[in-house]
Amino acid sequence: MIAVISGDLIKSQKIPQQQYDDMLYQLDQSLRFIVSKFNGQFSVYRGDALQIQLPDPTDVCSAAVLLYLQLKSANYSLRQSLAVGALDNPRADIKTATGSAYTLSGQGLDAMNQLLLLQIEHSPLDISFALNIDFINVLLDKMSQKQANALFYYLTTNNNSHSELAKELNTSRENVTKLLNLAHYQLIERFLNYSKDAIEQQLKGLTT
């Protein structure tokens, strides 16, 4: 089992031409960060669409949330269809890879109307897990650019004390705390930890 994320930037066709190169650069840099952190692979197509393959399916929610936050920090919004399933035909260029993880992820992106959607092959999501994802959709959708930036640094920095983050972000500790609280950082951090366990438990259920 692997995980695949299919996504595209929201309203990218409305991005002014002079900002388009910046958008492509931000997307490329964000994807490179994610695949480096989670030992994955990525591909970009149609300019604003992407696919990511992750070897550890339990990382998929963390990867998706971090990617969303990093792009939101640059004022771009992203919708992502997450899927856990089989990889039948691995390829160096994942655009030509096949398997149920790719099929589910692609089909989900075509049908979705939210920021995040997760499907697991042969395993409907546990009700509480699905409800948590709905809540995360709401929190991410309401998050500002500055809140996303603070939360991204909080989740990816080794020393993420508010005072150290204030130095990194060139602002006051009080402002960092305010931004993180507005981003509901503790809830999102708890969800990311919970999602790894929830996916692992559902996958164990498929083998018993």
Coordinates of C-alpha atoms in Angstrom, one line a residue:
M1 CA 0.0 0.0 0.0
I2 CA 1.1 3.5 -0.8
A3 CA -0.5 7.0 -0.7
V4 CA -1.1 9.3 -3.6
I5 CA -2.1 12.9 -3.5
S6 CA -3.7 14.5 -6.5
G7 CA -4.3 18.3 -6.3
D8 CA -4.6 21.5 -8.1
L9 CA -4.4 25.2 -7.3
I10 CA -7.7 26.9 -6.8
K11 CA -8.6 29.7 -9.2
S12 CA -5.1 29.6 -10.7
Q13 CA -6.6 30.8 -14.0
K14 CA -7.2 34.1 -12.3
I15 CA -3.6 34.6 -11.3
P16 CA -2.2 37.6 -13.3
Q17 CA 0.3 36.6 -15.9
Q18 CA 3.1 38.5 -14.2
Q19 CA 2.6 36.4 -11.1
Y20 CA 2.4 33.0 -12.9
D21 CA 6.1 32.3 -12.8
D22 CA 6.1 33.0 -9.1
M23 CA 3.2 30.6 -8.6
L24 CA 5.1 27.8 -10.5
Y25 CA 8.2 28.5 -8.5
Q26 CA 6.3 28.3 -5.2
L27 CA 4.6 25.1 -6.2
D28 CA 7.9 23.5 -7.2
Q29 CA 9.7 24.5 -4.0
S30 CA 6.8 23.4 -1.8
L31 CA 6.6 20.0 -3.6
R32 CA 10.3 19.5 -3.3
F33 CA 10.1 20.2 0.5
I34 CA 7.3 17.7 0.9
V35 CA 8.9 14.8 -1.0
S36 CA 12.2 15.4 0.8
K37 CA 10.5 15.3 4.2
F38 CA 8.4 12.2 3.4
N39 CA 10.7 10.4 1.0
G40 CA 8.2 10.7 -1.9
Q41 CA 8.0 11.6 -5.6
F42 CA 6.1 14.3 -7.4
S43 CA 5.0 15.3 -10.8
V44 CA 3.4 18.6 -12.1
Y45 CA 1.2 18.7 -15.1
R46 CA -1.1 21.3 -16.8
G47 CA 0.9 23.9 -15.0
D48 CA -1.1 24.0 -11.8
A49 CA -1.9 20.3 -11.1
L50 CA 0.2 17.9 -9.2
Q51 CA 0.6 14.3 -8.0
I52 CA 2.6 13.1 -5.0
Q53 CA 3.4 9.4 -4.3
L54 CA 4.3 8.6 -0.7
P55 CA 5.8 5.2 0.4
D56 CA 4.3 5.4 3.9
P57 CA 0.5 5.8 3.6
T58 CA 0.3 7.0 7.3
D59 CA 2.1 10.2 6.3
V60 CA -0.5 11.3 3.8
C61 CA -2.5 13.7 6.0
S62 CA 0.6 15.3 7.4
A63 CA 2.0 15.8 3.8
A64 CA -1.2 17.3 2.6
V65 CA -1.7 19.7 5.4
L66 CA 1.9 20.9 5.3
L67 CA 1.7 21.4 1.5
Y68 CA -1.5 23.4 1.9
L69 CA 0.1 25.6 4.6
Q70 CA 3.2 26.2 2.7
L71 CA 1.3 27.3 -0.4
K72 CA -1.2 29.3 1.6
S73 CA 1.8 31.1 3.1
A74 CA 2.5 32.3 -0.4
N75 CA -1.2 33.2 -0.8
Y76 CA -2.1 30.3 -3.0
S77 CA -4.9 27.8 -2.1
L78 CA -4.9 24.1 -3.0
R79 CA -7.4 21.3 -3.0
Q80 CA -6.1 17.8 -2.6
S81 CA -7.6 14.3 -3.1
L82 CA -5.8 11.8 -0.9
A83 CA -5.9 8.0 -1.5
V84 CA -4.4 4.9 0.0
G85 CA -4.2 1.9 -2.2
A86 CA -2.1 -0.4 -4.3
L87 CA 0.8 0.5 -6.7
D88 CA 0.6 -1.9 -9.6
N89 CA 3.1 -0.4 -12.0
P90 CA 5.8 1.7 -10.3
R91 CA 7.6 4.2 -12.6
A92 CA 10.5 6.6 -12.2
D93 CA 8.1 9.2 -13.6
I94 CA 5.0 8.9 -11.5
K95 CA 2.8 10.3 -14.3
T96 CA 2.9 6.9 -15.9
A97 CA 2.5 4.8 -12.7
T98 CA -0.7 2.9 -12.2
G99 CA -2.6 1.3 -9.3
S100 CA -5.7 1.8 -7.2
A101 CA -4.1 4.6 -5.2
Y102 CA -3.7 6.6 -8.4
T103 CA -7.2 5.7 -9.6
L104 CA -8.9 6.7 -6.3
S105 CA -7.0 9.9 -6.0
G106 CA -7.7 11.0 -9.5
Q107 CA -11.4 10.2 -9.3
G108 CA -11.6 12.0 -6.0
L109 CA -10.1 15.1 -7.3
D110 CA -12.6 15.2 -10.2
A111 CA -15.6 14.9 -7.8
M112 CA -14.5 16.8 -4.7
N113 CA -15.8 20.2 -3.6
Q114 CA -13.6 20.7 -0.4
L115 CA -9.9 21.2 0.3
L116 CA -9.1 17.7 1.5
L117 CA -10.6 14.3 0.7
L118 CA -9.3 11.0 1.9
Q119 CA -10.2 7.5 0.6
I120 CA -8.7 4.1 1.6
E121 CA -9.1 1.2 -0.8
H122 CA -11.6 -1.4 0.4
S123 CA -12.0 0.5 3.7
P124 CA -14.6 3.2 4.2
L125 CA -13.3 5.8 6.7
D126 CA -14.2 5.4 10.3
I127 CA -16.9 7.8 11.2
S128 CA -14.8 9.7 13.7
F129 CA -11.9 9.9 11.3
A130 CA -14.2 11.3 8.5
L131 CA -15.6 13.8 11.0
N132 CA -12.1 15.0 11.9
I133 CA -11.3 15.5 8.3
D134 CA -14.4 17.6 7.9
F135 CA -13.3 19.8 10.8
I136 CA -9.8 20.2 9.3
N137 CA -11.4 21.3 6.1
V138 CA -13.2 24.1 7.9
L139 CA -10.1 25.2 9.9
L140 CA -7.9 25.3 6.8
D141 CA -10.5 27.2 4.7
K142 CA -10.7 29.9 7.3
M143 CA -7.0 30.3 7.9
S144 CA -5.3 33.5 6.8
Q145 CA -1.9 33.7 5.0
K146 CA -0.1 34.8 8.1
Q147 CA -1.7 32.2 10.3
A148 CA -0.7 29.5 7.8
N149 CA 2.8 30.7 7.7
A150 CA 3.2 30.6 11.5
L151 CA 1.6 27.2 11.7
F152 CA 3.8 25.8 8.9
Y153 CA 6.9 27.0 10.8
Y154 CA 5.6 25.6 14.1
L155 CA 5.0 22.2 12.5
T156 CA 8.3 22.0 10.7
T157 CA 10.9 23.7 13.0
N158 CA 12.8 21.6 15.5
N159 CA 12.7 24.2 18.1
N160 CA 9.2 25.5 17.8
S161 CA 8.9 27.5 21.0
H162 CA 7.0 30.7 20.4
S163 CA 10.0 32.8 21.2
E164 CA 12.2 31.0 18.7
L165 CA 9.5 31.2 16.1
A166 CA 9.2 34.9 16.7
K167 CA 12.9 35.2 15.7
E168 CA 12.4 33.1 12.6
L169 CA 9.3 35.1 11.5
N170 CA 10.8 38.5 12.6
T171 CA 7.9 39.4 14.8
S172 CA 7.0 39.3 18.5
R173 CA 6.4 36.2 20.6
E174 CA 3.0 37.6 21.5
N175 CA 2.1 37.9 17.8
V176 CA 3.3 34.3 17.1
T177 CA 1.1 33.1 19.9
K178 CA -1.9 35.0 18.6
L179 CA -1.4 33.7 15.0
L180 CA -1.0 30.1 16.2
N181 CA -4.1 30.3 18.4
L182 CA -6.2 31.7 15.6
A183 CA -4.9 28.9 13.4
H184 CA -6.0 26.4 16.1
Y185 CA -2.5 24.9 16.0
Q186 CA -3.0 22.5 18.9
L187 CA -6.1 20.9 17.3
I188 CA -4.4 20.6 13.9
E189 CA -1.2 19.1 15.5
R190 CA -3.4 16.6 17.4
F191 CA -5.2 15.7 14.2
L192 CA -2.0 15.0 12.3
N193 CA -0.8 12.7 15.1
Y194 CA -4.3 11.0 15.2
S195 CA -4.4 10.6 11.4
K196 CA -1.3 8.5 11.4
D197 CA -2.7 6.1 14.0
A198 CA -6.2 6.1 12.3
I199 CA -4.8 5.1 8.9
E200 CA -2.5 2.5 10.4
Q201 CA -5.5 0.9 12.3
Q202 CA -7.6 0.9 9.2
L203 CA -4.9 -0.8 7.2
K204 CA -4.4 -3.4 9.9
G205 CA -8.1 -4.1 9.6
L206 CA -7.7 -5.0 5.9
T207 CA -5.2 -7.7 6.8
T208 CA -7.1 -9.4 9.6

